[in-house]
JSON list of C-alpha atoms in Angstrom, two decimals:
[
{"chain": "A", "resi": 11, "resn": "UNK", "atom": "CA", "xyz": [84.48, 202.03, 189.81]},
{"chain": "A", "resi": 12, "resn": "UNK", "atom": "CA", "xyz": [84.33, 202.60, 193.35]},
{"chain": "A", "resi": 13, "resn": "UNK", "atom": "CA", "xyz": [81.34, 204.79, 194.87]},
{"chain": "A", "resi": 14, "resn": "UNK", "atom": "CA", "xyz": [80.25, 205.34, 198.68]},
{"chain": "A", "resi": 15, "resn": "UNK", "atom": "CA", "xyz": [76.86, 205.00, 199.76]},
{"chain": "A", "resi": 16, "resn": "UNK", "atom": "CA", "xyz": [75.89, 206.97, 203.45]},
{"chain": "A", "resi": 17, "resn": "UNK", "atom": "CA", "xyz": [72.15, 205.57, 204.07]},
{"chain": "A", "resi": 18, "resn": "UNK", "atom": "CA", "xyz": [69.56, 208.08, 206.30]},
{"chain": "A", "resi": 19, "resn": "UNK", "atom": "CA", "xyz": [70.57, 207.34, 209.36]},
{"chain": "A", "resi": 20, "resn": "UNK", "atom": "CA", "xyz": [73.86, 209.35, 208.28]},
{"chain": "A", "resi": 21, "resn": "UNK", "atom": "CA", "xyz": [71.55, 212.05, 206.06]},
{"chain": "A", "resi": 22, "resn": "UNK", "atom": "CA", "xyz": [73.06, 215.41, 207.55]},
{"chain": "A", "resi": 23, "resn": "UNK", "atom": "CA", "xyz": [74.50, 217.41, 204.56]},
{"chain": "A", "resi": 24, "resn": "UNK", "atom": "CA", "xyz": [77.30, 218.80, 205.88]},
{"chain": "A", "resi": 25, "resn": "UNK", "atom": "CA", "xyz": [78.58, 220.27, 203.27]},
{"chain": "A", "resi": 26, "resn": "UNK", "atom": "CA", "xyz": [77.41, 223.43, 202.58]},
{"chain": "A", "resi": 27, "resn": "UNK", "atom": "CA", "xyz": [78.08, 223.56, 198.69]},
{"chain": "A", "resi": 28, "resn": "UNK", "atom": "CA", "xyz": [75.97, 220.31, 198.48]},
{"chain": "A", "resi": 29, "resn": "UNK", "atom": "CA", "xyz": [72.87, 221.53, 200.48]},
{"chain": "A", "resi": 30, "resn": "UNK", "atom": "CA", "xyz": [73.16, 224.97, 198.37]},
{"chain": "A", "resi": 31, "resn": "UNK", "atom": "CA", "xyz": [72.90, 222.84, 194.88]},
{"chain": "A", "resi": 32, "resn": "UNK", "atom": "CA", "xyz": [70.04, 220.57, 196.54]},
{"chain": "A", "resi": 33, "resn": "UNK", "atom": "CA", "xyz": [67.96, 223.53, 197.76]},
{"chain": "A", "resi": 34, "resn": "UNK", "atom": "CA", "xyz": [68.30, 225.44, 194.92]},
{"chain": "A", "resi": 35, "resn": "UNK", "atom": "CA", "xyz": [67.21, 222.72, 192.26]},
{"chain": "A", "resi": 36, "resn": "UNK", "atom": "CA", "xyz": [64.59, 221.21, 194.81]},
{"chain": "A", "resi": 37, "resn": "UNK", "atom": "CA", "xyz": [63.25, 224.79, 194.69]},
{"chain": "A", "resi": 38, "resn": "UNK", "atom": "CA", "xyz": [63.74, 225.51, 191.02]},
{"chain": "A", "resi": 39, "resn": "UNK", "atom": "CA", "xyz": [62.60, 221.69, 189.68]},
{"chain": "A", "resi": 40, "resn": "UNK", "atom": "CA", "xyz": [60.28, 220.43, 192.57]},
{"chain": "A", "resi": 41, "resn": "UNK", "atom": "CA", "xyz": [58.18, 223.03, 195.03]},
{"chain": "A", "resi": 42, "resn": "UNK", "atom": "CA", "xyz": [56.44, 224.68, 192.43]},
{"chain": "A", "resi": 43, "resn": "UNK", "atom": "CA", "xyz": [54.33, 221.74, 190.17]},
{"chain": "A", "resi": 44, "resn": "UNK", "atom": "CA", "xyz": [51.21, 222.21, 188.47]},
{"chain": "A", "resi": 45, "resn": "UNK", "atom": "CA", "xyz": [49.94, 224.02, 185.13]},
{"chain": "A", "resi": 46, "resn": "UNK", "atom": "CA", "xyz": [50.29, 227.37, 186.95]},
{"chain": "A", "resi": 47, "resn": "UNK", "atom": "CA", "xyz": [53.26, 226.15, 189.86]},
{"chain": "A", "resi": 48, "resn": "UNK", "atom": "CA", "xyz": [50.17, 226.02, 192.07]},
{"chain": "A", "resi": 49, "resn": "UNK", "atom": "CA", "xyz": [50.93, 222.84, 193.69]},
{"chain": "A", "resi": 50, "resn": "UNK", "atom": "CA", "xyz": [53.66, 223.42, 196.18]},
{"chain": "A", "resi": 51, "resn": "UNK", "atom": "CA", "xyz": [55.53, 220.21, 197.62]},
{"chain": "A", "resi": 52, "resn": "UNK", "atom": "CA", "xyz": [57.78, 220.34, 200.22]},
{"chain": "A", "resi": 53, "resn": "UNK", "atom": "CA", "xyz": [61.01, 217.56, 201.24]},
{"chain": "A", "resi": 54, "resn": "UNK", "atom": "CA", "xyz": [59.68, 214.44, 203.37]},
{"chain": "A", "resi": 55, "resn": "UNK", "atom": "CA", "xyz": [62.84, 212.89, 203.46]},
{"chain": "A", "resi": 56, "resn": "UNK", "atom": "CA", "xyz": [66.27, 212.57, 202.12]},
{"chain": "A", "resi": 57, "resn": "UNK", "atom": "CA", "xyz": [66.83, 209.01, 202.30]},
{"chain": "A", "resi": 58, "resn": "UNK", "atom": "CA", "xyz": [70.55, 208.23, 200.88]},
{"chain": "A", "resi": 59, "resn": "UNK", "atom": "CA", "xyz": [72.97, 210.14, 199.17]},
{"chain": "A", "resi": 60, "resn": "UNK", "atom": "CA", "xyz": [75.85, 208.51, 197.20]},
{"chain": "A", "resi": 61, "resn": "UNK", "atom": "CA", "xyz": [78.99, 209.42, 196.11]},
{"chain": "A", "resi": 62, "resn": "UNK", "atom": "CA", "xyz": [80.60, 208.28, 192.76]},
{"chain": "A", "resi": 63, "resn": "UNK", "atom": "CA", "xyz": [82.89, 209.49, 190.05]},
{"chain": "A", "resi": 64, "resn": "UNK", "atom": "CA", "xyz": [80.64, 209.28, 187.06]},
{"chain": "A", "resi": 65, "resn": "UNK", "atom": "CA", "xyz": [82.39, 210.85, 184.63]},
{"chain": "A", "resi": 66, "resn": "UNK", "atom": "CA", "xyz": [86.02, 209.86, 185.52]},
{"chain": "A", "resi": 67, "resn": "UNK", "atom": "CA", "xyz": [87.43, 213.11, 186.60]},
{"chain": "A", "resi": 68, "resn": "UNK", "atom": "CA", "xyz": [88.86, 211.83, 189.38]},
{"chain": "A", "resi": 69, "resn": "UNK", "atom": "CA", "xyz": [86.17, 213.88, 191.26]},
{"chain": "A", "resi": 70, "resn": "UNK", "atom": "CA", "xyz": [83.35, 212.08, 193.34]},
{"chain": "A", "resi": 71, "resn": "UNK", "atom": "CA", "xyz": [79.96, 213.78, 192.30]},
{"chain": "A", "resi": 72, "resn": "UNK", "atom": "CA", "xyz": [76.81, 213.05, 194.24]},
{"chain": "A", "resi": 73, "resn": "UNK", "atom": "CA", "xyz": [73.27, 211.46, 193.46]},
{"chain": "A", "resi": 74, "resn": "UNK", "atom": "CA", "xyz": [70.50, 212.27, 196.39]},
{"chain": "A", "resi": 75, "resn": "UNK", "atom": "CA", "xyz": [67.72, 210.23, 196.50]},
{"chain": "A", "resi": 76, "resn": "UNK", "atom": "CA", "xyz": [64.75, 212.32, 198.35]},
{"chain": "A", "resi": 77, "resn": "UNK", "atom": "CA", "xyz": [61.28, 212.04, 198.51]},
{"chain": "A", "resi": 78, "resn": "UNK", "atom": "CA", "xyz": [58.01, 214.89, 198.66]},
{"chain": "A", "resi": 79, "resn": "UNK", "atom": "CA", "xyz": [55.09, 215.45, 198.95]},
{"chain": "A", "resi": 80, "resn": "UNK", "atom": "CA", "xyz": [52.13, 218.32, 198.90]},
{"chain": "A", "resi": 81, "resn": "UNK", "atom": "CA", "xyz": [52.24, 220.74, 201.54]},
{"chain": "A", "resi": 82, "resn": "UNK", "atom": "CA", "xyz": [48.60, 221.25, 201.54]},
{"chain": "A", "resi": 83, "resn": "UNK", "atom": "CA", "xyz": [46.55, 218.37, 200.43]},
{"chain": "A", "resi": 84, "resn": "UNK", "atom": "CA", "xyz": [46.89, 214.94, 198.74]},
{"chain": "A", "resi": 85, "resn": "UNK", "atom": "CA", "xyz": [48.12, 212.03, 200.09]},
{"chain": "A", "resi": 86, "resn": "UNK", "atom": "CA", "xyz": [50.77, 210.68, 197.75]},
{"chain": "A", "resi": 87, "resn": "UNK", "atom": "CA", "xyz": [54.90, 210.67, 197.95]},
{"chain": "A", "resi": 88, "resn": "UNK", "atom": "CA", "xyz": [56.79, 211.45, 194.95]},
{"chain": "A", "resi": 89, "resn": "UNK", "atom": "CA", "xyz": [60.27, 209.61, 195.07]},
{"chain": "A", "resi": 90, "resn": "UNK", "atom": "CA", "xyz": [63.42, 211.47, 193.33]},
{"chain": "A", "resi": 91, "resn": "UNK", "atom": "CA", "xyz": [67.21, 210.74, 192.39]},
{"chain": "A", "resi": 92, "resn": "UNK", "atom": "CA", "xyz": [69.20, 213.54, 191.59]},
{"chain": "A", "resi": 93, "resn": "UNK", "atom": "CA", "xyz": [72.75, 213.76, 190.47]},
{"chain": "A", "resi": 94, "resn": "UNK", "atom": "CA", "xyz": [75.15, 217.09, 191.42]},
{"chain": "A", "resi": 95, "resn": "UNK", "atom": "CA", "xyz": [78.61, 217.27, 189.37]},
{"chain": "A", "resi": 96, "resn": "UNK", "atom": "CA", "xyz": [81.24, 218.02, 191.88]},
{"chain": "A", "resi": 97, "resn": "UNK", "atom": "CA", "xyz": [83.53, 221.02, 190.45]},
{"chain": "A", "resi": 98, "resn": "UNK", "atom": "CA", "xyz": [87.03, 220.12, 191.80]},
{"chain": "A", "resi": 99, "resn": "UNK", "atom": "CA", "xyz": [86.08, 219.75, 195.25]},
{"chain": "A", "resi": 100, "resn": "UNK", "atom": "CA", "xyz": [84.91, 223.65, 195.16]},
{"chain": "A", "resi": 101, "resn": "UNK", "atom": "CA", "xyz": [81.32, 223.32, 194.29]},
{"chain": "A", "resi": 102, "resn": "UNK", "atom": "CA", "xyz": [78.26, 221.39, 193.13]},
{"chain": "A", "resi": 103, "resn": "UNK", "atom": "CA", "xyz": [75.69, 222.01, 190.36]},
{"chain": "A", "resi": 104, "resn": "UNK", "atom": "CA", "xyz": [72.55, 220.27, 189.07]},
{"chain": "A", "resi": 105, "resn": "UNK", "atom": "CA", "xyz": [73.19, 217.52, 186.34]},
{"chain": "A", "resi": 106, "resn": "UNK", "atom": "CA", "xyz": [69.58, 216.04, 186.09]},
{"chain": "A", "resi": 107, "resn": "UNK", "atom": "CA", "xyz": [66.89, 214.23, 188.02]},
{"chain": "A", "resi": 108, "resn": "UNK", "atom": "CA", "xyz": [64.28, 211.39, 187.50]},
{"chain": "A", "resi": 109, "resn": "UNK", "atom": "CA", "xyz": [61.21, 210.61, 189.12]},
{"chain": "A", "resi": 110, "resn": "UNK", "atom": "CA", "xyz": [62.55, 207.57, 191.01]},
{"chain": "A", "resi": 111, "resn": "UNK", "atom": "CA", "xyz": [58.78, 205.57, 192.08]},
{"chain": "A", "resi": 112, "resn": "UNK", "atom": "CA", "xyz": [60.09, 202.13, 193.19]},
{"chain": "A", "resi": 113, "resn": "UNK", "atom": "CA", "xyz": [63.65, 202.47, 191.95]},
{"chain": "A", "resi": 114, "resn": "UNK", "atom": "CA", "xyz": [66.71, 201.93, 194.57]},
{"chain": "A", "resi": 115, "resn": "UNK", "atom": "CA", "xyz": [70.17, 202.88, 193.31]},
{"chain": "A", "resi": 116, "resn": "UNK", "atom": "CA", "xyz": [72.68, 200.09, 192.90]},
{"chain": "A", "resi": 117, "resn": "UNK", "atom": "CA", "xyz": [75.56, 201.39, 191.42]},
{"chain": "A", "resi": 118, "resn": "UNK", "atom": "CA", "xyz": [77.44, 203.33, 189.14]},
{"chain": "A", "resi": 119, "resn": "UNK", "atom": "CA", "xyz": [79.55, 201.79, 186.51]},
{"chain": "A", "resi": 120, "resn": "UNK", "atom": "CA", "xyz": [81.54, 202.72, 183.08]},
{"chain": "A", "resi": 121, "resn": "UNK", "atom": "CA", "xyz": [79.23, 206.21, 182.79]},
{"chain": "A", "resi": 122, "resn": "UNK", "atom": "CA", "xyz": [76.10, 204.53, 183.81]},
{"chain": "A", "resi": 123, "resn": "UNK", "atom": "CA", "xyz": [73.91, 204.60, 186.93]},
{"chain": "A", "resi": 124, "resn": "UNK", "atom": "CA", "xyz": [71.73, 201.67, 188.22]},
{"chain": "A", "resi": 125, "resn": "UNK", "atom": "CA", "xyz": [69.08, 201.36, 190.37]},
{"chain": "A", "resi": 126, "resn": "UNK", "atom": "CA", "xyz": [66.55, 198.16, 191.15]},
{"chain": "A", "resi": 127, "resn": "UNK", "atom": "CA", "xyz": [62.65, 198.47, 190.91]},
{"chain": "A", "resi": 128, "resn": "UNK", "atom": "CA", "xyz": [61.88, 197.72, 193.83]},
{"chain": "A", "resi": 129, "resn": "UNK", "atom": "CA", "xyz": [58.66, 196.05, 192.66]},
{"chain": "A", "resi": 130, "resn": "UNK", "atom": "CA", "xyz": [60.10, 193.42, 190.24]},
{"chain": "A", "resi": 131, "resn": "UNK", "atom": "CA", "xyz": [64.15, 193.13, 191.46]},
{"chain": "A", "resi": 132, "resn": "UNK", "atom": "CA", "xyz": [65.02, 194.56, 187.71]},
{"chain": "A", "resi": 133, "resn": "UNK", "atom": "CA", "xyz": [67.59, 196.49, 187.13]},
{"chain": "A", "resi": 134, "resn": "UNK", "atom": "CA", "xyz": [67.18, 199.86, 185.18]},
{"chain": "A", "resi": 135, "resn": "UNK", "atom": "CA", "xyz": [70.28, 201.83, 183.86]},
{"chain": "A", "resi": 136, "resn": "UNK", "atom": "CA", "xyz": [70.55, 205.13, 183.03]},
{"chain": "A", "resi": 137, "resn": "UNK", "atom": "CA", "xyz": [73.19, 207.29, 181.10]},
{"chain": "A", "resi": 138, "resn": "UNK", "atom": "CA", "xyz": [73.73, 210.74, 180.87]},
{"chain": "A", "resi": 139, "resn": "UNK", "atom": "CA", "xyz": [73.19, 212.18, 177.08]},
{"chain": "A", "resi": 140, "resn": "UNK", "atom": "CA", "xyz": [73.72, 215.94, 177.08]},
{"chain": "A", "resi": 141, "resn": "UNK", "atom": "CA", "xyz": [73.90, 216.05, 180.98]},
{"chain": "A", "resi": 142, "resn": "UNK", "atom": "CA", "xyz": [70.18, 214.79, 180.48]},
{"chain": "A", "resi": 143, "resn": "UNK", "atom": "CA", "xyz": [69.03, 210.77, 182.08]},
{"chain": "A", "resi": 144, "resn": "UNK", "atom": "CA", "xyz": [68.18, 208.69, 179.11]},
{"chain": "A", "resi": 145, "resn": "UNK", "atom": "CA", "xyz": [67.48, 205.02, 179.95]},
{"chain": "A", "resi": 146, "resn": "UNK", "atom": "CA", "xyz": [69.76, 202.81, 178.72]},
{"chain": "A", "resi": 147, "resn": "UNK", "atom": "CA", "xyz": [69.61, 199.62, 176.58]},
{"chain": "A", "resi": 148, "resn": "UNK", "atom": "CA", "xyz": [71.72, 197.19, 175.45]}
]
């Protein structure tokens, strides 16, 4: 499976059906954390995006790897990957997310995405169950 990989010196979304998806589920899944959505977190960084046909549509859909943090206080980084399905080249929507602490994607291979832990060099796979991440294991 073949899959592109622009790093964040190339980070400008230029697509505008992308950047709608992204600010839409960063908005809906992210800003707002907390018991009461008290905690608001706004977007350090997006620090890759890749592109990869996942499901073998012949469509390339697109995983975002981001990071935030509190806009008030706290001084911690949360660290995200977050996959968009591409709709025939005419739009994206939110697939699912995970919280990506010390994970790097690799690849993406036979309906499953990789990343490394950065911590250890292991690799962790994921699948998609019910448009949903489930770690995978052999």
């Amino acid at each position: 499976m073949s899959y592109h990989t622009v790093f964040s010196q190339e980070k400008n979304l230029t697509d505008v059906t992308i950047y709608e998806a992204f600010q839409l589920f960063f908005n809906n899944e992210i800003k707002y954390q907390g018991v009461k959505g008290d905690w608001i977190f706004g977007l350090n960084e997006i620090t890759a995006y890749h592109k990869f046909d996942y499901d073998n549509d012949g469509v390339n859909n697109m995983l975002i790897e981001f990071n935030a943090a509190p806009v008030d206080e706290g001084n911690y980084t949360n660290y995200y990957a977050v996959l968009f399905k591409n709709e025939n080249n005419q739009s994206y929507h939110f697939i699912d997310f995970v919280e990506a602490t010390d994970l790097q994607f690799l690849e993406a291979e036979n309906q499953l995405i990789v990343f490394e832990n950065t911590k250890n060099s292991k690799k962790v796979i994921y699948t998609l169950i019910d448009s949903k991440f489930v770690e995978y294991t052999k």
